[in-house]
């Protein structure tokens, strides 16, 4: 009995090793089973390959359209189950629908070209920015789309999108600078009208002076209710003893402010010279402290702050003594300032 040998089958061909693809008799027989004739002339086989390539794009377009209609009628989660039951992943279905949507979004003349372009290139284009798509398709049949590999096309898209993003950032920056300059010019014109021709730098200084004076006025006004509240605690059993030193602290601060304020008033009067006499609210020269008064106030202020510091140290010492003490000699209390 003669032993039958199993027919040989074509070896598995790696995608990147097409050069070494040997067309053996087994390969020719396998192709015939699929209805593919590998025995025709060179031109006939090239035409046949083109027909199958074009047919595959149309099949993918048809599949995308059908799947899109199916998904439109599916409940939530039903679509994935339908396609997986039929042997392909939802991701493949999404790619087919994306392919169909992109092809149908283009003009008629571009649809023809896209149906003759490998689907991997079309899908790479579909995910690009609109400006990049227009640039890559504007050359018609002579565009680089036909000569670029899929990897080169993706890199071209990446570079084009980066360049477009850089241009957009530069444009946004220029527009922001333009708008900012327009606002400044508009403000300058408005300020010139408001200040009746006053130079801008002078108008800015005037505004700043007005703001600072108002701020000082608000501070003085806010100090009044605080002092009233403080004095109101004079007869309090627990905190009454703190009122006098706190009022003394406020007094020392106000005296210091008065000295500063008198100095600023005198500087303005000196700057005006004779024109100071023309002011409706002319400052009274007697309101200024003379040299001896300034010295006396300074000495009194130093004395007040020294007393306040001593009282603070004394209270801190008393709080420390009230705490549980360890071994060692007790600390000496702070020395009172000389009268």
mmCIF file of C-alpha atoms in Angstrom:
data_model
loop_
_atom_site.group_PDB
_atom_site.id
_atom_site.type_symbol
_atom_site.label_atom_id
_atom_site.label_comp_id
_atom_site.label_asym_id
_atom_site.label_seq_id
_atom_site.Cartn_x
_atom_site.Cartn_y
_atom_site.Cartn_z
ATOM 1 C CA UNK A 1 0.000 0.000 0.000
ATOM 2 C CA UNK A 2 1.458 3.276 -1.078
ATOM 3 C CA UNK A 3 1.568 5.979 1.618
ATOM 4 C CA UNK A 4 -0.026 9.231 0.564
ATOM 5 C CA UNK A 5 1.908 12.385 1.157
ATOM 6 C CA UNK A 6 0.064 15.499 2.282
ATOM 7 C CA UNK A 7 0.154 18.300 -0.267
ATOM 8 C CA UNK A 8 2.608 21.010 0.647
ATOM 9 C CA UNK A 9 1.244 24.437 1.546
ATOM 10 C CA UNK A 10 2.826 27.803 0.976
ATOM 11 C CA UNK A 11 5.148 28.966 3.716
ATOM 12 C CA UNK A 12 4.022 31.861 5.901
ATOM 13 C CA UNK A 13 5.424 35.033 4.373
ATOM 14 C CA UNK A 14 6.512 37.905 6.607
ATOM 15 C CA UNK A 15 4.971 41.246 5.501
ATOM 16 C CA UNK A 16 8.342 42.930 5.134
ATOM 17 C CA UNK A 17 9.849 40.051 3.131
ATOM 18 C CA UNK A 18 7.844 40.272 -0.105
ATOM 19 C CA UNK A 19 11.023 40.107 -2.207
ATOM 20 C CA UNK A 20 11.573 36.528 -1.083
ATOM 21 C CA UNK A 21 7.983 35.457 -1.900
ATOM 22 C CA UNK A 22 8.453 32.500 -4.277
ATOM 23 C CA UNK A 23 5.467 31.809 -6.553
ATOM 24 C CA UNK A 24 5.525 28.011 -6.493
ATOM 25 C CA UNK A 25 3.020 25.596 -8.017
ATOM 26 C CA UNK A 26 1.378 25.278 -4.595
ATOM 27 C CA UNK A 27 0.910 29.064 -4.445
ATOM 28 C CA UNK A 28 -0.608 29.078 -7.959
ATOM 29 C CA UNK A 29 -2.974 26.255 -6.972
ATOM 30 C CA UNK A 30 -3.986 28.000 -3.741
ATOM 31 C CA UNK A 31 -4.727 31.225 -5.663
ATOM 32 C CA UNK A 32 -6.850 29.265 -8.164
ATOM 33 C CA UNK A 33 -8.967 27.961 -5.298
ATOM 34 C CA UNK A 34 -9.694 31.617 -4.447
ATOM 35 C CA UNK A 35 -10.619 32.322 -8.085
ATOM 36 C CA UNK A 36 -7.416 34.269 -8.718
ATOM 37 C CA UNK A 37 -5.487 33.531 -11.942
ATOM 38 C CA UNK A 38 -1.719 33.919 -11.626
ATOM 39 C CA UNK A 39 -0.950 32.597 -15.142
ATOM 40 C CA UNK A 40 -1.947 35.596 -17.269
ATOM 41 C CA UNK A 41 0.355 38.100 -18.922
ATOM 42 C CA UNK A 42 2.132 40.809 -16.926
ATOM 43 C CA UNK A 43 -0.377 43.491 -17.967
ATOM 44 C CA UNK A 44 -3.336 41.212 -17.247
ATOM 45 C CA UNK A 45 -2.094 40.377 -13.757
ATOM 46 C CA UNK A 46 -1.350 44.035 -12.981
ATOM 47 C CA UNK A 47 -4.897 44.993 -14.048
ATOM 48 C CA UNK A 48 -6.301 42.163 -11.938
ATOM 49 C CA UNK A 49 -4.346 43.368 -8.898
ATOM 50 C CA UNK A 50 -5.662 46.915 -9.425
ATOM 51 C CA UNK A 51 -9.233 45.606 -9.634
ATOM 52 C CA UNK A 52 -8.879 43.771 -6.337
ATOM 53 C CA UNK A 53 -7.204 46.766 -4.700
ATOM 54 C CA UNK A 54 -10.014 49.066 -5.806
ATOM 55 C CA UNK A 55 -12.632 46.500 -4.889
ATOM 56 C CA UNK A 56 -11.204 46.260 -1.334
ATOM 57 C CA UNK A 57 -11.571 50.023 -0.856
ATOM 58 C CA UNK A 58 -15.163 49.898 -2.092
ATOM 59 C CA UNK A 59 -15.875 46.943 0.179
ATOM 60 C CA UNK A 60 -14.550 48.910 3.136
ATOM 61 C CA UNK A 61 -16.642 51.927 2.140
ATOM 62 C CA UNK A 62 -19.729 49.733 1.828
ATOM 63 C CA UNK A 63 -19.007 48.075 5.173
ATOM 64 C CA UNK A 64 -18.621 51.473 6.846
ATOM 65 C CA UNK A 65 -21.944 52.696 5.443
ATOM 66 C CA UNK A 66 -23.796 49.539 6.475
ATOM 67 C CA UNK A 67 -22.250 49.543 9.949
ATOM 68 C CA UNK A 68 -23.133 53.212 10.423
ATOM 69 C CA UNK A 69 -26.777 52.420 9.595
ATOM 70 C CA UNK A 70 -26.692 49.478 12.020
ATOM 71 C CA UNK A 71 -25.231 51.525 14.844
ATOM 72 C CA UNK A 72 -27.847 54.242 14.320
ATOM 73 C CA UNK A 73 -30.584 51.689 15.102
ATOM 74 C CA UNK A 74 -28.817 49.992 18.039
ATOM 75 C CA UNK A 75 -29.490 50.497 21.712
ATOM 76 C CA UNK A 76 -26.614 51.383 24.033
ATOM 77 C CA UNK A 77 -24.079 48.518 24.111
ATOM 78 C CA UNK A 78 -25.893 46.482 21.445
ATOM 79 C CA UNK A 79 -23.611 47.434 18.550
ATOM 80 C CA UNK A 80 -20.453 45.888 20.017
ATOM 81 C CA UNK A 81 -22.201 42.597 20.676
ATOM 82 C CA UNK A 82 -23.594 42.465 17.126
ATOM 83 C CA UNK A 83 -20.235 42.911 15.408
ATOM 84 C CA UNK A 84 -18.297 40.651 17.793
ATOM 85 C CA UNK A 85 -20.814 37.843 17.195
ATOM 86 C CA UNK A 86 -19.880 38.089 13.527
ATOM 87 C CA UNK A 87 -16.168 37.655 14.082
ATOM 88 C CA UNK A 88 -14.656 41.163 14.069
ATOM 89 C CA UNK A 89 -13.855 43.688 16.747
ATOM 90 C CA UNK A 90 -15.720 46.929 17.371
ATOM 91 C CA UNK A 91 -12.434 48.764 16.709
ATOM 92 C CA UNK A 92 -12.386 47.438 13.122
ATOM 93 C CA UNK A 93 -15.986 48.519 12.695
ATOM 94 C CA UNK A 94 -15.125 51.995 13.959
ATOM 95 C CA UNK A 95 -12.284 52.253 11.445
ATOM 96 C CA UNK A 96 -14.613 51.254 8.594
ATOM 97 C CA UNK A 97 -17.184 53.868 9.660
ATOM 98 C CA UNK A 98 -14.464 56.498 10.003
ATOM 99 C CA UNK A 99 -13.232 55.610 6.522
ATOM 100 C CA UNK A 100 -16.724 55.923 5.033
ATOM 101 C CA UNK A 101 -17.479 59.180 6.838
ATOM 102 C CA UNK A 102 -14.231 60.763 5.648
ATOM 103 C CA UNK A 103 -14.629 59.661 2.020
ATOM 104 C CA UNK A 104 -18.215 60.951 1.891
ATOM 105 C CA UNK A 105 -17.126 64.285 3.411
ATOM 106 C CA UNK A 106 -14.900 65.066 0.425
ATOM 107 C CA UNK A 107 -15.934 66.461 -3.017
ATOM 108 C CA UNK A 108 -16.754 64.029 -5.823
ATOM 109 C CA UNK A 109 -13.398 64.363 -7.576
ATOM 110 C CA UNK A 110 -11.544 63.603 -4.350
ATOM 111 C CA UNK A 111 -13.748 60.597 -3.544
ATOM 112 C CA UNK A 112 -12.554 58.868 -6.717
ATOM 113 C CA UNK A 113 -8.934 59.408 -5.769
ATOM 114 C CA UNK A 114 -9.500 58.251 -2.197
ATOM 115 C CA UNK A 115 -11.154 55.033 -3.365
ATOM 116 C CA UNK A 116 -7.966 54.292 -5.326
ATOM 117 C CA UNK A 117 -5.752 55.074 -2.307
ATOM 118 C CA UNK A 118 -4.863 52.422 0.284
ATOM 119 C CA UNK A 119 -7.238 52.563 3.238
ATOM 120 C CA UNK A 120 -4.343 52.967 5.701
ATOM 121 C CA UNK A 121 -3.417 56.261 4.020
ATOM 122 C CA UNK A 122 -7.034 57.404 3.918
ATOM 123 C CA UNK A 123 -7.459 56.691 7.628
ATOM 124 C CA UNK A 124 -4.237 58.580 8.382
ATOM 125 C CA UNK A 125 -5.657 61.536 6.465
ATOM 126 C CA UNK A 126 -9.021 61.257 8.244
ATOM 127 C CA UNK A 127 -7.409 61.950 11.632
ATOM 128 C CA UNK A 128 -5.474 65.033 10.406
ATOM 129 C CA UNK A 129 -6.443 68.676 10.837
ATOM 130 C CA UNK A 130 -8.673 70.110 8.069
ATOM 131 C CA UNK A 131 -5.967 72.532 6.871
ATOM 132 C CA UNK A 132 -3.462 69.678 6.537
ATOM 133 C CA UNK A 133 -5.958 67.543 4.604
ATOM 134 C CA UNK A 134 -6.611 70.358 2.147
ATOM 135 C CA UNK A 135 -2.875 70.877 1.645
ATOM 136 C CA UNK A 136 -2.176 67.184 0.990
ATOM 137 C CA UNK A 137 -5.089 66.765 -1.429
ATOM 138 C CA UNK A 138 -4.818 70.053 -3.319
ATOM 139 C CA UNK A 139 -2.319 68.654 -5.839
ATOM 140 C CA UNK A 140 -4.875 66.297 -7.400
ATOM 141 C CA UNK A 141 -3.491 63.158 -8.977
ATOM 142 C CA UNK A 142 -0.007 64.688 -8.932
ATOM 143 C CA UNK A 143 0.069 65.198 -5.150
ATOM 144 C CA UNK A 144 2.613 63.510 -2.867
ATOM 145 C CA UNK A 145 -0.149 61.298 -1.469
ATOM 146 C CA UNK A 146 0.494 58.697 -4.171
ATOM 147 C CA UNK A 147 4.259 58.486 -3.636
ATOM 148 C CA UNK A 148 4.465 58.621 0.153
ATOM 149 C CA UNK A 149 4.459 55.493 2.256
ATOM 150 C CA UNK A 150 2.023 55.264 5.166
ATOM 151 C CA UNK A 151 4.846 56.022 7.623
ATOM 152 C CA UNK A 152 6.036 58.980 5.543
ATOM 153 C CA UNK A 153 2.458 60.261 5.262
ATOM 154 C CA UNK A 154 1.947 60.119 9.020
ATOM 155 C CA UNK A 155 5.212 61.981 9.583
ATOM 156 C CA UNK A 156 4.208 64.568 6.954
ATOM 157 C CA UNK A 157 0.891 65.072 8.761
ATOM 158 C CA UNK A 158 2.644 65.343 12.126
ATOM 159 C CA UNK A 159 5.115 67.938 10.812
ATOM 160 C CA UNK A 160 2.365 69.918 9.073
ATOM 161 C CA UNK A 161 0.195 69.998 12.208
ATOM 162 C CA UNK A 162 3.146 71.112 14.344
ATOM 163 C CA UNK A 163 3.933 73.883 11.861
ATOM 164 C CA UNK A 164 0.270 74.937 11.806
ATOM 165 C CA UNK A 165 0.180 74.962 15.624
ATOM 166 C CA UNK A 166 3.294 77.158 15.740
ATOM 167 C CA UNK A 167 1.757 79.565 13.234
ATOM 168 C CA UNK A 168 -1.486 79.659 15.241
ATOM 169 C CA UNK A 169 0.436 80.452 18.432
ATOM 170 C CA UNK A 170 2.346 83.245 16.676
ATOM 171 C CA UNK A 171 -0.900 84.594 15.245
ATOM 172 C CA UNK A 172 -2.611 84.519 18.665
ATOM 173 C CA UNK A 173 0.341 86.335 20.218
ATOM 174 C CA UNK A 174 0.329 88.986 17.502
ATOM 175 C CA UNK A 175 -3.433 89.460 17.833
ATOM 176 C CA UNK A 176 -3.152 89.778 21.619
ATOM 177 C CA UNK A 177 -0.405 92.387 21.248
ATOM 178 C CA UNK A 178 -2.480 94.227 18.642
ATOM 179 C CA UNK A 179 -5.567 94.226 20.869
ATOM 180 C CA UNK A 180 -3.515 95.340 23.864
ATOM 181 C CA UNK A 181 -1.999 98.202 21.882
ATOM 182 C CA UNK A 182 -5.435 99.224 20.619
ATOM 183 C CA UNK A 183 -6.744 99.318 24.209
ATOM 184 C CA UNK A 184 -3.772 101.431 25.312
ATOM 185 C CA UNK A 185 -4.297 103.884 22.463
ATOM 186 C CA UNK A 186 -8.000 104.075 23.209
ATOM 187 C CA UNK A 187 -7.312 104.627 26.917
ATOM 188 C CA UNK A 188 -4.723 107.261 26.122
ATOM 189 C CA UNK A 189 -7.195 109.150 23.942
ATOM 190 C CA UNK A 190 -9.894 108.855 26.604
ATOM 191 C CA UNK A 191 -7.513 110.003 29.338
ATOM 192 C CA UNK A 192 -6.473 112.977 27.240
ATOM 193 C CA UNK A 193 -10.123 114.002 26.950
ATOM 194 C CA UNK A 194 -10.804 113.420 30.645
ATOM 195 C CA UNK A 195 -7.783 115.438 31.756
ATOM 196 C CA UNK A 196 -8.291 118.223 29.230
ATOM 197 C CA UNK A 197 -4.915 117.797 27.562
ATOM 198 C CA UNK A 198 -2.934 116.951 30.712
ATOM 199 C CA UNK A 199 0.181 114.929 29.818
ATOM 200 C CA UNK A 200 -0.330 111.243 30.436
ATOM 201 C CA UNK A 201 2.552 110.884 32.900
ATOM 202 C CA UNK A 202 1.199 113.790 34.983
ATOM 203 C CA UNK A 203 -2.319 112.348 34.876
ATOM 204 C CA UNK A 204 -0.968 109.006 36.120
ATOM 205 C CA UNK A 205 0.861 110.696 39.016
ATOM 206 C CA UNK A 206 -2.278 112.636 39.937
ATOM 207 C CA UNK A 207 -4.323 109.455 39.963
ATOM 208 C CA UNK A 208 -1.750 107.710 42.152
ATOM 209 C CA UNK A 209 -1.626 110.628 44.609
ATOM 210 C CA UNK A 210 -5.421 110.650 44.824
ATOM 211 C CA UNK A 211 -5.518 106.919 45.463
ATOM 212 C CA UNK A 212 -2.866 107.091 48.214
ATOM 213 C CA UNK A 213 -4.564 110.010 49.952
ATOM 214 C CA UNK A 214 -7.880 108.160 49.867
ATOM 215 C CA UNK A 215 -6.197 105.071 51.258
ATOM 216 C CA UNK A 216 -4.704 107.073 54.137
ATOM 217 C CA UNK A 217 -8.094 108.665 54.805
ATOM 218 C CA UNK A 218 -9.767 105.249 54.967
ATOM 219 C CA UNK A 219 -7.090 104.012 57.382
ATOM 220 C CA UNK A 220 -7.626 106.965 59.737
ATOM 221 C CA UNK A 221 -11.414 106.545 59.561
ATOM 222 C CA UNK A 222 -11.089 102.832 60.291
ATOM 223 C CA UNK A 223 -8.866 103.530 63.316
ATOM 224 C CA UNK A 224 -11.581 105.513 65.117
ATOM 225 C CA UNK A 225 -14.064 102.650 65.802
ATOM 226 C CA UNK A 226 -11.163 100.412 66.862
ATOM 227 C CA UNK A 227 -10.020 102.922 69.476
ATOM 228 C CA UNK A 228 -13.593 103.438 70.674
ATOM 229 C CA UNK A 229 -13.944 99.691 71.171
ATOM 230 C CA UNK A 230 -10.608 99.568 72.986
ATOM 231 C CA UNK A 231 -11.513 102.377 75.403
ATOM 232 C CA UNK A 232 -14.829 100.651 76.047
ATOM 233 C CA UNK A 233 -12.959 97.833 77.798
ATOM 234 C CA UNK A 234 -11.551 100.212 80.470
ATOM 235 C CA UNK A 235 -13.727 98.863 83.266
ATOM 236 C CA UNK A 236 -13.554 95.217 82.216
ATOM 237 C CA UNK A 237 -12.484 92.882 85.025
ATOM 238 C CA UNK A 238 -10.111 90.740 82.960
ATOM 239 C CA UNK A 239 -8.764 92.955 80.183
ATOM 240 C CA UNK A 240 -9.196 96.426 81.608
ATOM 241 C CA UNK A 241 -5.527 96.545 82.617
ATOM 242 C CA UNK A 242 -4.528 96.130 78.963
ATOM 243 C CA UNK A 243 -6.376 99.245 77.763
ATOM 244 C CA UNK A 244 -3.855 101.892 78.899
ATOM 245 C CA UNK A 245 -0.745 100.296 77.334
ATOM 246 C CA UNK A 246 -2.706 99.593 74.107
ATOM 247 C CA UNK A 247 -3.882 103.217 73.893
ATOM 248 C CA UNK A 248 -0.287 104.282 74.490
ATOM 249 C CA UNK A 249 0.788 102.077 71.550
ATOM 250 C CA UNK A 250 -1.836 103.708 69.304
ATOM 251 C CA UNK A 251 -0.773 107.163 70.483
ATOM 252 C CA UNK A 252 2.882 106.555 69.704
ATOM 253 C CA UNK A 253 1.951 105.400 66.191
ATOM 254 C CA UNK A 254 -0.289 108.406 65.557
ATOM 255 C CA UNK A 255 2.421 110.797 66.765
ATOM 256 C CA UNK A 256 4.880 109.205 64.352
ATOM 257 C CA UNK A 257 2.365 109.587 61.519
ATOM 258 C CA UNK A 258 1.827 113.225 62.442
ATOM 259 C CA UNK A 259 5.530 113.905 62.162
ATOM 260 C CA UNK A 260 5.607 112.258 58.727
ATOM 261 C CA UNK A 261 2.490 114.108 57.597
ATOM 262 C CA UNK A 262 3.827 117.488 58.748
ATOM 263 C CA UNK A 263 7.028 116.799 56.858
ATOM 264 C CA UNK A 264 5.114 116.032 53.629
ATOM 265 C CA UNK A 265 2.945 119.171 54.025
ATOM 266 C CA UNK A 266 6.022 121.343 54.560
ATOM 267 C CA UNK A 267 7.677 119.830 51.467
ATOM 268 C CA UNK A 268 4.632 120.736 49.345
ATOM 269 C CA UNK A 269 4.522 124.282 50.772
ATOM 270 C CA UNK A 270 8.226 124.773 50.081
ATOM 271 C CA UNK A 271 7.763 123.489 46.516
ATOM 272 C CA UNK A 272 4.920 125.960 45.903
ATOM 273 C CA UNK A 273 6.814 128.899 47.362
ATOM 274 C CA UNK A 274 4.845 132.125 46.979
ATOM 275 C CA UNK A 275 2.074 130.252 45.175
ATOM 276 C CA UNK A 276 1.173 128.608 48.488
ATOM 277 C CA UNK A 277 -0.348 131.918 49.578
ATOM 278 C CA UNK A 278 -2.825 131.763 46.691
ATOM 279 C CA UNK A 279 -4.410 128.532 47.909
ATOM 280 C CA UNK A 280 -7.962 128.836 49.189
ATOM 281 C CA UNK A 281 -7.121 126.374 51.985
ATOM 282 C CA UNK A 282 -3.638 127.735 52.730
ATOM 283 C CA UNK A 283 -1.838 125.639 55.356
ATOM 284 C CA UNK A 284 -1.310 127.406 58.647
ATOM 285 C CA UNK A 285 2.401 127.725 59.344
ATOM 286 C CA UNK A 286 1.652 127.443 63.042
ATOM 287 C CA UNK A 287 0.258 123.955 62.402
ATOM 288 C CA UNK A 288 3.769 122.704 61.696
ATOM 289 C CA UNK A 289 5.988 121.483 64.498
ATOM 290 C CA UNK A 290 9.127 123.522 64.928
ATOM 291 C CA UNK A 291 12.510 121.907 65.561
ATOM 292 C CA UNK A 292 12.139 121.918 69.363
ATOM 293 C CA UNK A 293 8.660 120.419 69.158
ATOM 294 C CA UNK A 294 9.827 117.689 66.810
ATOM 295 C CA UNK A 295 12.654 116.862 69.260
ATOM 296 C CA UNK A 296 10.262 116.806 72.212
ATOM 297 C CA UNK A 297 7.778 114.561 70.389
ATOM 298 C CA UNK A 298 10.570 112.231 69.314
ATOM 299 C CA UNK A 299 11.877 111.938 72.872
ATOM 300 C CA UNK A 300 8.376 111.365 74.225
ATOM 301 C CA UNK A 301 7.688 108.776 71.540
ATOM 302 C CA UNK A 302 10.904 106.931 72.417
ATOM 303 C CA UNK A 303 9.900 106.981 76.062
ATOM 304 C CA UNK A 304 6.408 105.686 75.301
ATOM 305 C CA UNK A 305 7.691 102.825 73.161
ATOM 306 C CA UNK A 306 10.257 101.911 75.841
ATOM 307 C CA UNK A 307 7.529 101.697 78.476
ATOM 308 C CA UNK A 308 5.354 99.658 76.148
ATOM 309 C CA UNK A 309 8.241 97.269 75.493
ATOM 310 C CA UNK A 310 8.892 96.870 79.216
ATOM 311 C CA UNK A 311 5.227 96.083 79.890
ATOM 312 C CA UNK A 312 5.233 93.469 77.134
ATOM 313 C CA UNK A 313 8.332 91.808 78.628
ATOM 314 C CA UNK A 314 6.778 91.972 82.115
ATOM 315 C CA UNK A 315 3.597 90.206 80.969
ATOM 316 C CA UNK A 316 5.626 87.547 79.169
ATOM 317 C CA UNK A 317 7.656 86.997 82.378
ATOM 318 C CA UNK A 318 4.493 86.642 84.449
ATOM 319 C CA UNK A 319 3.025 84.079 82.037
ATOM 320 C CA UNK A 320 6.243 82.085 82.158
ATOM 321 C CA UNK A 321 6.343 82.160 85.976
ATOM 322 C CA UNK A 322 2.754 80.889 86.131
ATOM 323 C CA UNK A 323 3.746 77.706 84.310
ATOM 324 C CA UNK A 324 5.142 74.662 86.175
ATOM 325 C CA UNK A 325 8.850 75.227 86.782
ATOM 326 C CA UNK A 326 11.654 72.735 86.737
ATOM 327 C CA UNK A 327 14.921 72.740 88.604
ATOM 328 C CA UNK A 328 17.208 75.744 88.605
ATOM 329 C CA UNK A 329 17.195 79.330 89.659
ATOM 330 C CA UNK A 330 14.162 81.417 88.664
ATOM 331 C CA UNK A 331 14.635 84.010 85.975
ATOM 332 C CA UNK A 332 14.913 87.621 87.075
ATOM 333 C CA UNK A 333 12.065 89.919 86.035
ATOM 334 C CA UNK A 334 12.751 92.574 83.386
ATOM 335 C CA UNK A 335 14.115 95.851 84.638
ATOM 336 C CA UNK A 336 11.833 98.858 84.553
ATOM 337 C CA UNK A 337 13.062 101.784 82.418
ATOM 338 C CA UNK A 338 14.455 104.817 84.217
ATOM 339 C CA UNK A 339 12.009 107.673 84.710
#
